[in-house]
PDB file of N, CA and C in Angstrom:
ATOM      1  N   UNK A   1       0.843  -1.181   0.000  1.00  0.00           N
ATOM      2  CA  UNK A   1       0.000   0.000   0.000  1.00  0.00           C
ATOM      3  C   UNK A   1       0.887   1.242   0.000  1.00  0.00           C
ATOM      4  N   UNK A   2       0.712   2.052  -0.694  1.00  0.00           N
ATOM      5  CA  UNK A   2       1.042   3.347  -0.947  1.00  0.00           C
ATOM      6  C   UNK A   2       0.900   4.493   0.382  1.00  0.00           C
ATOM      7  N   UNK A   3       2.029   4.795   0.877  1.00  0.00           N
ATOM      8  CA  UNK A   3       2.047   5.696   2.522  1.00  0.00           C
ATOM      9  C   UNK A   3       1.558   7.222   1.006  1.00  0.00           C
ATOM     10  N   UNK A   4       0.858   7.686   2.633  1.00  0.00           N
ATOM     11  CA  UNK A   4       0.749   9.454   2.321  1.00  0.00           C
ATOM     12  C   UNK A   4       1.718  10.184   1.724  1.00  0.00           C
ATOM     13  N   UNK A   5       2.043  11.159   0.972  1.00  0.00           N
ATOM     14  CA  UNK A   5       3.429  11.538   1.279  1.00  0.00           C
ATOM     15  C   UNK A   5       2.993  13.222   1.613  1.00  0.00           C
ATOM     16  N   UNK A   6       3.444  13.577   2.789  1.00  0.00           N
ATOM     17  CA  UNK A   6       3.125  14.754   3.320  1.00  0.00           C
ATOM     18  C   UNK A   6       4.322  15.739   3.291  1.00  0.00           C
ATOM     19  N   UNK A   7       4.494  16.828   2.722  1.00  0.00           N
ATOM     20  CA  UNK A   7       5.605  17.686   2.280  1.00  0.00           C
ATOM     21  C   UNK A   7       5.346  18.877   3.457  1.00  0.00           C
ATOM     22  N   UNK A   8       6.661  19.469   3.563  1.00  0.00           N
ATOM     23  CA  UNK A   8       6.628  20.824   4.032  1.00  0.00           C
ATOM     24  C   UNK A   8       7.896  21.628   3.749  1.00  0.00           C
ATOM     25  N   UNK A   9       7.325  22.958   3.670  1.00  0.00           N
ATOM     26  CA  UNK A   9       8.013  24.011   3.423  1.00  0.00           C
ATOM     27  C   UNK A   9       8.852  24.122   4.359  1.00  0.00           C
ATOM     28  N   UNK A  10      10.136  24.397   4.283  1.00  0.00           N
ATOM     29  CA  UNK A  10      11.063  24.955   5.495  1.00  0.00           C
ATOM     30  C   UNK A  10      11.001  26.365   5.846  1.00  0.00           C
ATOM     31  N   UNK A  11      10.379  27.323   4.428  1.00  0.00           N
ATOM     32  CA  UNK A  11      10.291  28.921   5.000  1.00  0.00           C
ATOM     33  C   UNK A  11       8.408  28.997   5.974  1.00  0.00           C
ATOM     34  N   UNK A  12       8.153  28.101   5.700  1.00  0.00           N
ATOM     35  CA  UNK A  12       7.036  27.986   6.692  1.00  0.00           C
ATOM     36  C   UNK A  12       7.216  27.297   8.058  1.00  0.00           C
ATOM     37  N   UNK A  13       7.931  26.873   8.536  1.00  0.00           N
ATOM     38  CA  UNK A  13       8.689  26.368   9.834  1.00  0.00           C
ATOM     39  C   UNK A  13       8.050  27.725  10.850  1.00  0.00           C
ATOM     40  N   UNK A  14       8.147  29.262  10.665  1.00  0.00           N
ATOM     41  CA  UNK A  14       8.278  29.991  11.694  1.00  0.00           C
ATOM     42  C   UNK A  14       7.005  29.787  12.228  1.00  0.00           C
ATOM     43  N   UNK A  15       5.558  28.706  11.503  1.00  0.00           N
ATOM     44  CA  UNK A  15       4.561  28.800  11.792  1.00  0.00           C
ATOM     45  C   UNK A  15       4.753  28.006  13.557  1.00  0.00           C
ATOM     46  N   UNK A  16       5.758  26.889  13.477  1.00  0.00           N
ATOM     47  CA  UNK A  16       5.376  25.960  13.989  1.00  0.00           C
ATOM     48  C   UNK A  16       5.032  24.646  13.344  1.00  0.00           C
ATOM     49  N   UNK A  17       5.303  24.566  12.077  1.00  0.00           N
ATOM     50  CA  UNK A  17       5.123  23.540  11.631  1.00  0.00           C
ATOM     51  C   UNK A  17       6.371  22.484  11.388  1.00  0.00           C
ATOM     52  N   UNK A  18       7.539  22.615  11.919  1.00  0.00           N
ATOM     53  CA  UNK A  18       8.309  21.902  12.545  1.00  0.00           C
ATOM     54  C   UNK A  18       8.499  20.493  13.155  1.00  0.00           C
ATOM     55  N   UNK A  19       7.583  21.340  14.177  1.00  0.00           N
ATOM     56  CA  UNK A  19       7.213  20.416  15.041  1.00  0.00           C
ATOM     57  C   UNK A  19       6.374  19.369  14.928  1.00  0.00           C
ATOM     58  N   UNK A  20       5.161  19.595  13.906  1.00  0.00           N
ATOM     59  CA  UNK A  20       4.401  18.850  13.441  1.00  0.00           C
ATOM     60  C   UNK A  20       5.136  18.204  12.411  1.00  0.00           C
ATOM     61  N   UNK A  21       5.597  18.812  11.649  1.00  0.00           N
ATOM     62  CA  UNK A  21       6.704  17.951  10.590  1.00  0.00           C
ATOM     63  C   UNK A  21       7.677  16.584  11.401  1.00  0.00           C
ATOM     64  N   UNK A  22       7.921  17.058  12.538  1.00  0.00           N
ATOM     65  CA  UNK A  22       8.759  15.832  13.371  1.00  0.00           C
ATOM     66  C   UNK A  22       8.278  15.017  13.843  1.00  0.00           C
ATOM     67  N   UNK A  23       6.929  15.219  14.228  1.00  0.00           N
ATOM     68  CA  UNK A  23       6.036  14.124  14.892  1.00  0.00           C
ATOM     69  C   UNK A  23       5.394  13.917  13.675  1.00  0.00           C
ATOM     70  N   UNK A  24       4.985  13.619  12.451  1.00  0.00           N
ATOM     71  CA  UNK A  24       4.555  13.209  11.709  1.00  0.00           C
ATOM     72  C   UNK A  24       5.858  12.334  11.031  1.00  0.00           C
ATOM     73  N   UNK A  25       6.947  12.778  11.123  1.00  0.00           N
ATOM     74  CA  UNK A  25       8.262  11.554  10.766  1.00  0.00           C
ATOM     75  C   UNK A  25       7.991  10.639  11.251  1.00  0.00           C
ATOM     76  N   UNK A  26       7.777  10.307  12.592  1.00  0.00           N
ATOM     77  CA  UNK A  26       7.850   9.571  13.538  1.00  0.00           C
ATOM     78  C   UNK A  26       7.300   8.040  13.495  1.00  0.00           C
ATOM     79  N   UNK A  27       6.096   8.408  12.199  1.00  0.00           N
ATOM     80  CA  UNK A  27       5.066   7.632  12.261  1.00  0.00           C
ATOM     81  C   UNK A  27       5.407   6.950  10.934  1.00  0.00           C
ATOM     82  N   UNK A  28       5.633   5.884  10.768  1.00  0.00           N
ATOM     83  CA  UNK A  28       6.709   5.046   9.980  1.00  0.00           C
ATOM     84  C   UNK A  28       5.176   4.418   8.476  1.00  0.00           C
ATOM     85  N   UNK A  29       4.208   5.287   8.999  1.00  0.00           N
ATOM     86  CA  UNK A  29       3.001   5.031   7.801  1.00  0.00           C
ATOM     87  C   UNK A  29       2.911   6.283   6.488  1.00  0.00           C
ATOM     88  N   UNK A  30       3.984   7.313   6.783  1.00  0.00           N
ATOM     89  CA  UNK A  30       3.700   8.246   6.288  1.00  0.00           C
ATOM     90  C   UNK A  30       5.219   8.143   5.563  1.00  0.00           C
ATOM     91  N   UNK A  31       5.260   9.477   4.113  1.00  0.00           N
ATOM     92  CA  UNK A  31       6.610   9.251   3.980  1.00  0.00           C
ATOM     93  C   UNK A  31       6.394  10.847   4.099  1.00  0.00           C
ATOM     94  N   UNK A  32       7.383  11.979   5.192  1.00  0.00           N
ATOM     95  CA  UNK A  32       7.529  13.118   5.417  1.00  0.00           C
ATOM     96  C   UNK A  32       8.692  13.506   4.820  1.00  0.00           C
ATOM     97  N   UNK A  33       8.372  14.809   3.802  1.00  0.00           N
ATOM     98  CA  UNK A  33       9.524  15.344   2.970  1.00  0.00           C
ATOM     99  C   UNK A  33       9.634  17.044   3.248  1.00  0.00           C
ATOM    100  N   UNK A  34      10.639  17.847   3.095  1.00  0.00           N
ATOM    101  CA  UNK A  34      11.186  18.990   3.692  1.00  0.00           C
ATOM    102  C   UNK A  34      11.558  19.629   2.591  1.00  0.00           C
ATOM    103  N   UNK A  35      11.092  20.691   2.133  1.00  0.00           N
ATOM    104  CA  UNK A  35      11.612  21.272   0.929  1.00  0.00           C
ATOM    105  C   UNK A  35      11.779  22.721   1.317  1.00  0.00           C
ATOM    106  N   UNK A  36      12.806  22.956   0.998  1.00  0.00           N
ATOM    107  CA  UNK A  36      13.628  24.779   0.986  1.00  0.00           C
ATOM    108  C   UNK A  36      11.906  25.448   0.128  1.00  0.00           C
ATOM    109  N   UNK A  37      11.219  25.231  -0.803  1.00  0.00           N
ATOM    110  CA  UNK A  37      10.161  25.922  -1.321  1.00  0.00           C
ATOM    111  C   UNK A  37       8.999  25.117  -1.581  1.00  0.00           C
ATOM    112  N   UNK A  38       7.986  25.522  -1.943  1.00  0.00           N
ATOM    113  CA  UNK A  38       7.010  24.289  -2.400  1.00  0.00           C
ATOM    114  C   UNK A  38       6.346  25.489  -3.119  1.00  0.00           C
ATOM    115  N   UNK A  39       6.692  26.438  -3.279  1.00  0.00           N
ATOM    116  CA  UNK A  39       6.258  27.918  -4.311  1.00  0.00           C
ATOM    117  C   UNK A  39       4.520  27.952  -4.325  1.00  0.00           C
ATOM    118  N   UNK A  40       4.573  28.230  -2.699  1.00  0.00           N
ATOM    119  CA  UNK A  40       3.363  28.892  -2.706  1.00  0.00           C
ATOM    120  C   UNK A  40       3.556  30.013  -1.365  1.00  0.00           C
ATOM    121  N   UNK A  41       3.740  30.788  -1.993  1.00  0.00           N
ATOM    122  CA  UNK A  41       4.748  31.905  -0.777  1.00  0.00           C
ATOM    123  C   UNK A  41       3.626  32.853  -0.342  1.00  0.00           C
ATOM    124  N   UNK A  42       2.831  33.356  -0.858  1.00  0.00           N
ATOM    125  CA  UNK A  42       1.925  33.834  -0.615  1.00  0.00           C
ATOM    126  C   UNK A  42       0.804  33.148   0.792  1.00  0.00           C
ATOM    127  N   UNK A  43       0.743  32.176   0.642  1.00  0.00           N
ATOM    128  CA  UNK A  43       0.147  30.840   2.094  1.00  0.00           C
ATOM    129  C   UNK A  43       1.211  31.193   2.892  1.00  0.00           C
ATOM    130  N   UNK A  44       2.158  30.887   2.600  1.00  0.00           N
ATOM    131  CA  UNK A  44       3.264  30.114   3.630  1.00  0.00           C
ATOM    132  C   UNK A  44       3.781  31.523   4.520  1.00  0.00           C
ATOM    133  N   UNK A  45       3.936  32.350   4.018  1.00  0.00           N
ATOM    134  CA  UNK A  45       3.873  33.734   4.549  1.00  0.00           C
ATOM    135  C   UNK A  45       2.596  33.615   5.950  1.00  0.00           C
ATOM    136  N   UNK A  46       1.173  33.457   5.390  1.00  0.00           N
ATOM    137  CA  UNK A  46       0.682  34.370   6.084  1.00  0.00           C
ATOM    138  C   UNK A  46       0.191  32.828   6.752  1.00  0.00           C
ATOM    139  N   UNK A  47      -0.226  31.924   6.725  1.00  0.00           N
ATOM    140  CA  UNK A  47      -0.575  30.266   7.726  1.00  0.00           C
ATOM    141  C   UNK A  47       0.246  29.285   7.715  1.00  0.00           C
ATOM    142  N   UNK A  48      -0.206  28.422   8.651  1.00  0.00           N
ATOM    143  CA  UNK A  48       0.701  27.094   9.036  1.00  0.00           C
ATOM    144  C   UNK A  48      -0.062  26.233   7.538  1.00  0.00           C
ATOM    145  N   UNK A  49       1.220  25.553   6.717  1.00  0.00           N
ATOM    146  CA  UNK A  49       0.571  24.838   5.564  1.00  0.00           C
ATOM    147  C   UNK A  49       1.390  23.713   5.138  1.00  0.00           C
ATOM    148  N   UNK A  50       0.998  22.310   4.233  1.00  0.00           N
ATOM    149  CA  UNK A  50       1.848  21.320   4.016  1.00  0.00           C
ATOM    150  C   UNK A  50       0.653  20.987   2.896  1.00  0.00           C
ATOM    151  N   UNK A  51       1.372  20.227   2.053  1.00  0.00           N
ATOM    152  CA  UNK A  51       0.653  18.682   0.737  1.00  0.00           C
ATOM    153  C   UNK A  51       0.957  17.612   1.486  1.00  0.00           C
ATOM    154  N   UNK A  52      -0.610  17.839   1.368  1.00  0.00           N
ATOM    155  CA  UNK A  52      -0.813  15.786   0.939  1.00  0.00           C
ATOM    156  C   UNK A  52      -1.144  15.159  -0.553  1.00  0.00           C
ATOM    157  N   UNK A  53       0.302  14.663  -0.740  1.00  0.00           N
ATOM    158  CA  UNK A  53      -0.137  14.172  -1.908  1.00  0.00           C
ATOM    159  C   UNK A  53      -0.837  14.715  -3.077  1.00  0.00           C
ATOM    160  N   UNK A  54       0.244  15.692  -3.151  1.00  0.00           N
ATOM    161  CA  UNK A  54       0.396  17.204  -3.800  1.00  0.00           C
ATOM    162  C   UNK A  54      -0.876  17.794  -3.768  1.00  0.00           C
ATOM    163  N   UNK A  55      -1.658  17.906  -2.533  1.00  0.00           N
ATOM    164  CA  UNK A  55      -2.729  19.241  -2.663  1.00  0.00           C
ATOM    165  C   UNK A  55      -2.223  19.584  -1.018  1.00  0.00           C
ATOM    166  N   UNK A  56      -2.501  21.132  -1.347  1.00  0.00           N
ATOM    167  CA  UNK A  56      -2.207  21.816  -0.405  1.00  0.00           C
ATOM    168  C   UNK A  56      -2.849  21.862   0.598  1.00  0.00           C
ATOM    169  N   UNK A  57      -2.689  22.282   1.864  1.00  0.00           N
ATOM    170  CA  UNK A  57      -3.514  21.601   3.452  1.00  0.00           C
ATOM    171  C   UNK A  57      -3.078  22.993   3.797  1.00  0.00           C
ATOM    172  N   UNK A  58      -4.134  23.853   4.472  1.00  0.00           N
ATOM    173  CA  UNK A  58      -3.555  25.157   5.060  1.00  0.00           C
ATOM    174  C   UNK A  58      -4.535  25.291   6.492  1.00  0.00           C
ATOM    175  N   UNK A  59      -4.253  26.015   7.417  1.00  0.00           N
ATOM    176  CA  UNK A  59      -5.115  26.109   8.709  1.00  0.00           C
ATOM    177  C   UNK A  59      -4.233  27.434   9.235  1.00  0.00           C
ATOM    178  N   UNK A  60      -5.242  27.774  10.639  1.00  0.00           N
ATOM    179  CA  UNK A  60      -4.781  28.747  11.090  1.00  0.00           C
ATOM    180  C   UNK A  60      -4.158  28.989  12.113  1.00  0.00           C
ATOM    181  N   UNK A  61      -3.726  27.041  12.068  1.00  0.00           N
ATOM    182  CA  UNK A  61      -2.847  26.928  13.654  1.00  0.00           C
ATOM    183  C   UNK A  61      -2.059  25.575  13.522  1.00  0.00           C
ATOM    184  N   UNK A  62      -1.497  25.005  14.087  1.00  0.00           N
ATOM    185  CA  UNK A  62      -0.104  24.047  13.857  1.00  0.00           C
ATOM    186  C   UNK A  62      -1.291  22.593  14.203  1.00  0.00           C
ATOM    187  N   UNK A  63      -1.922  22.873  15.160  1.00  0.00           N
ATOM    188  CA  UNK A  63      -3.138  21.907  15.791  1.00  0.00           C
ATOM    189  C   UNK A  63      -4.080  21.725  14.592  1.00  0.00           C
ATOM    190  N   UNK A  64      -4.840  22.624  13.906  1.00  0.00           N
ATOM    191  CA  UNK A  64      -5.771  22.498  12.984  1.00  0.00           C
ATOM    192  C   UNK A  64      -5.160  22.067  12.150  1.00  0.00           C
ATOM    193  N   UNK A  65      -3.673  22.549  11.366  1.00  0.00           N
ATOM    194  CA  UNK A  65      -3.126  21.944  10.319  1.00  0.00           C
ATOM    195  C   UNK A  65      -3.341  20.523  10.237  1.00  0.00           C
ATOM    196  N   UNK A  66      -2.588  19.924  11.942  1.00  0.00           N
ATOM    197  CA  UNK A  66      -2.806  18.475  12.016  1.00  0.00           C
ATOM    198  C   UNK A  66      -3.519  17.637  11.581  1.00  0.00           C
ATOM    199  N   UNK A  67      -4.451  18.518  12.266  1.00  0.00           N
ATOM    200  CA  UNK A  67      -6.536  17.892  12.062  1.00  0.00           C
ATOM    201  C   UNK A  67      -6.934  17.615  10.461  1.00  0.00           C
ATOM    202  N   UNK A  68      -6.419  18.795   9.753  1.00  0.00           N
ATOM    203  CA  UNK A  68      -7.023  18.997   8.493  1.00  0.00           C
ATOM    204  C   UNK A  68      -5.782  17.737   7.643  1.00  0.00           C
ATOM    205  N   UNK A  69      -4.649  17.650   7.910  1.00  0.00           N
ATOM    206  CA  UNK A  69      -3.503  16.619   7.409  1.00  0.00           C
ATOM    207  C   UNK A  69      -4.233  15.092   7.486  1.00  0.00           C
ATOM    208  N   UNK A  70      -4.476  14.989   8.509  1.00  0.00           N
ATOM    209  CA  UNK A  70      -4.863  13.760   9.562  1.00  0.00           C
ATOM    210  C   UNK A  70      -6.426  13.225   8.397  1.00  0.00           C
ATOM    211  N   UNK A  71      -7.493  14.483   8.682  1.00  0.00           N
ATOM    212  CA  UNK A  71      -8.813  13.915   7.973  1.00  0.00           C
ATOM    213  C   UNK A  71      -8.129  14.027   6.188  1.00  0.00           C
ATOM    214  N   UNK A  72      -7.206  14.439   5.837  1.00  0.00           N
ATOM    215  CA  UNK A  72      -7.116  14.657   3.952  1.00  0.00           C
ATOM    216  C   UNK A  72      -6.619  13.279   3.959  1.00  0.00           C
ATOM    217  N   UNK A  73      -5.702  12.477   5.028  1.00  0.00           N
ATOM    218  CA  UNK A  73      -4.934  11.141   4.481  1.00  0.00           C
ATOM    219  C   UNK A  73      -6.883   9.685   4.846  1.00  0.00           C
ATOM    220  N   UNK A  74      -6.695   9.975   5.654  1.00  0.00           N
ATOM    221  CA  UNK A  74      -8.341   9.459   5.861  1.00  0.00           C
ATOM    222  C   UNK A  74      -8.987   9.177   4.846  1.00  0.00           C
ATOM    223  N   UNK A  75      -9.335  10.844   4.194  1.00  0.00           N
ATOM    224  CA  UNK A  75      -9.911  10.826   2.910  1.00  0.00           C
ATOM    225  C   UNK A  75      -9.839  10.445   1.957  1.00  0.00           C
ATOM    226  N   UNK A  76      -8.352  10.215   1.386  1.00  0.00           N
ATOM    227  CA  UNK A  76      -7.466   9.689   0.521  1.00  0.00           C
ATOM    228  C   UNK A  76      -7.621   7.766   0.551  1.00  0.00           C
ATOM    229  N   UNK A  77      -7.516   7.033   1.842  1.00  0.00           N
ATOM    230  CA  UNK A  77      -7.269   5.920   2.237  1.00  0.00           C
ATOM    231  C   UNK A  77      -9.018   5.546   1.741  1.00  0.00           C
ATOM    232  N   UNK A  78     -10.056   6.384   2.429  1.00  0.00           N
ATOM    233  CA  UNK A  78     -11.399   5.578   1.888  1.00  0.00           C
ATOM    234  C   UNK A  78     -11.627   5.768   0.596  1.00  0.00           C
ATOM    235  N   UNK A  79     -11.225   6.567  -0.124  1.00  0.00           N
ATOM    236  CA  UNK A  79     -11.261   6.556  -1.674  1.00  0.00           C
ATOM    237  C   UNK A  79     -10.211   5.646  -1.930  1.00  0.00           C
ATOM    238  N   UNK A  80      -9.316   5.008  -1.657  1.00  0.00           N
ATOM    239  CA  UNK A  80      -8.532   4.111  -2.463  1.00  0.00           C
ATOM    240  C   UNK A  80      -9.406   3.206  -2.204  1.00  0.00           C
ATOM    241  N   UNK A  81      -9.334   3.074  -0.918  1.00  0.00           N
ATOM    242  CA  UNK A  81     -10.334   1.261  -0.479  1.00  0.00           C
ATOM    243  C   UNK A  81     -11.677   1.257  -1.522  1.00  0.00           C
ATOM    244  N   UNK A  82     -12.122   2.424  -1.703  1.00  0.00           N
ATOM    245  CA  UNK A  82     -13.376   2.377  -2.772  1.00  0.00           C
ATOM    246  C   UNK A  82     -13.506   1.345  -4.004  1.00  0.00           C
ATOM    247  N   UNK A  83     -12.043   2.188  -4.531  1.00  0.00           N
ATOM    248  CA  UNK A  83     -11.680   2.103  -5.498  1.00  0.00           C
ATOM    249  C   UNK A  83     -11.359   0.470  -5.685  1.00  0.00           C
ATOM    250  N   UNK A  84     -10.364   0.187  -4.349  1.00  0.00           N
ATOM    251  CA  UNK A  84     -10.191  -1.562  -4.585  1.00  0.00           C
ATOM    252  C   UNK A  84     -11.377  -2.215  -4.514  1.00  0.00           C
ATOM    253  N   UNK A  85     -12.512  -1.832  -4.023  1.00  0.00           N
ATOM    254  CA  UNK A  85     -13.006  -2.996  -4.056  1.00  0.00           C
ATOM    255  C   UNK A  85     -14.191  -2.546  -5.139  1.00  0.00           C
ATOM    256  N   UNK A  86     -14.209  -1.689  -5.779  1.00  0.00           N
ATOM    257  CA  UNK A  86     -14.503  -1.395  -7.423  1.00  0.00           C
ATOM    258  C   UNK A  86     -14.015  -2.435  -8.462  1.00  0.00           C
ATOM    259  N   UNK A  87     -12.355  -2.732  -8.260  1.00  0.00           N
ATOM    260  CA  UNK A  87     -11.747  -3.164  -9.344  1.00  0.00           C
ATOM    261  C   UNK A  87     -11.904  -4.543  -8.596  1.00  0.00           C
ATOM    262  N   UNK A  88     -12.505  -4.737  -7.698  1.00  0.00           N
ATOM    263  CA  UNK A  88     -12.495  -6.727  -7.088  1.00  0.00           C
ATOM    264  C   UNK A  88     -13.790  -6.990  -7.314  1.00  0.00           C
ATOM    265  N   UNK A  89     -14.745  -6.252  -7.668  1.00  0.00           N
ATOM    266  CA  UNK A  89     -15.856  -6.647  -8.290  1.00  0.00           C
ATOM    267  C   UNK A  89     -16.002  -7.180  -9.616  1.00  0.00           C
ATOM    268  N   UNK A  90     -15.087  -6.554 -10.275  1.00  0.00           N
ATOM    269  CA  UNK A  90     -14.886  -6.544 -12.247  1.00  0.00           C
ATOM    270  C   UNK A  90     -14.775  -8.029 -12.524  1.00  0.00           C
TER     271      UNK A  90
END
């Protein structure tokens, strides 16, 4: 099965998203990546923000980011399972 892959900006770090970036390493289901830009500077400036699986996740706090990270991989996982058992019907 295919892990999440959850990205973050390093010029967005001053949010606090760091920290969430480290405790989301941690978790050996995810693959967490660190990029000097992800060229959306305009977000990253003004909220705490990361991709899942290249769509962008933005909130207005390091906690909500989580929340909103947490329900997008969720979201992602019941649409695959959909999907498998779409193609185990065929």
């Amino acid at each position: 099965m295919l892990k999440p892959m959850i990205e973050f900006c390093a010029s967005n770090m001053h949010h606090g998203t760091d920290r969430l970036m480290k405790k989301l390493e941690a978790n050996p289901d995810f693959d967490v990546i660190e990029y000097g830009c992800l060229g959306n500077c305009g977000e990253c400036y003004m909220v705490p923000f990361g991709m899942v699986d290249g769509t962008i996740i933005a909130a207005e706090t390091v906690d909500e980011l989580e929340q909103e990270i947490m329900k997008a991989i969720e979201k992602q996982k019941a649409e695959r399972e959909a999907l498998d058992r779409l193609i185990d019907d065929m």
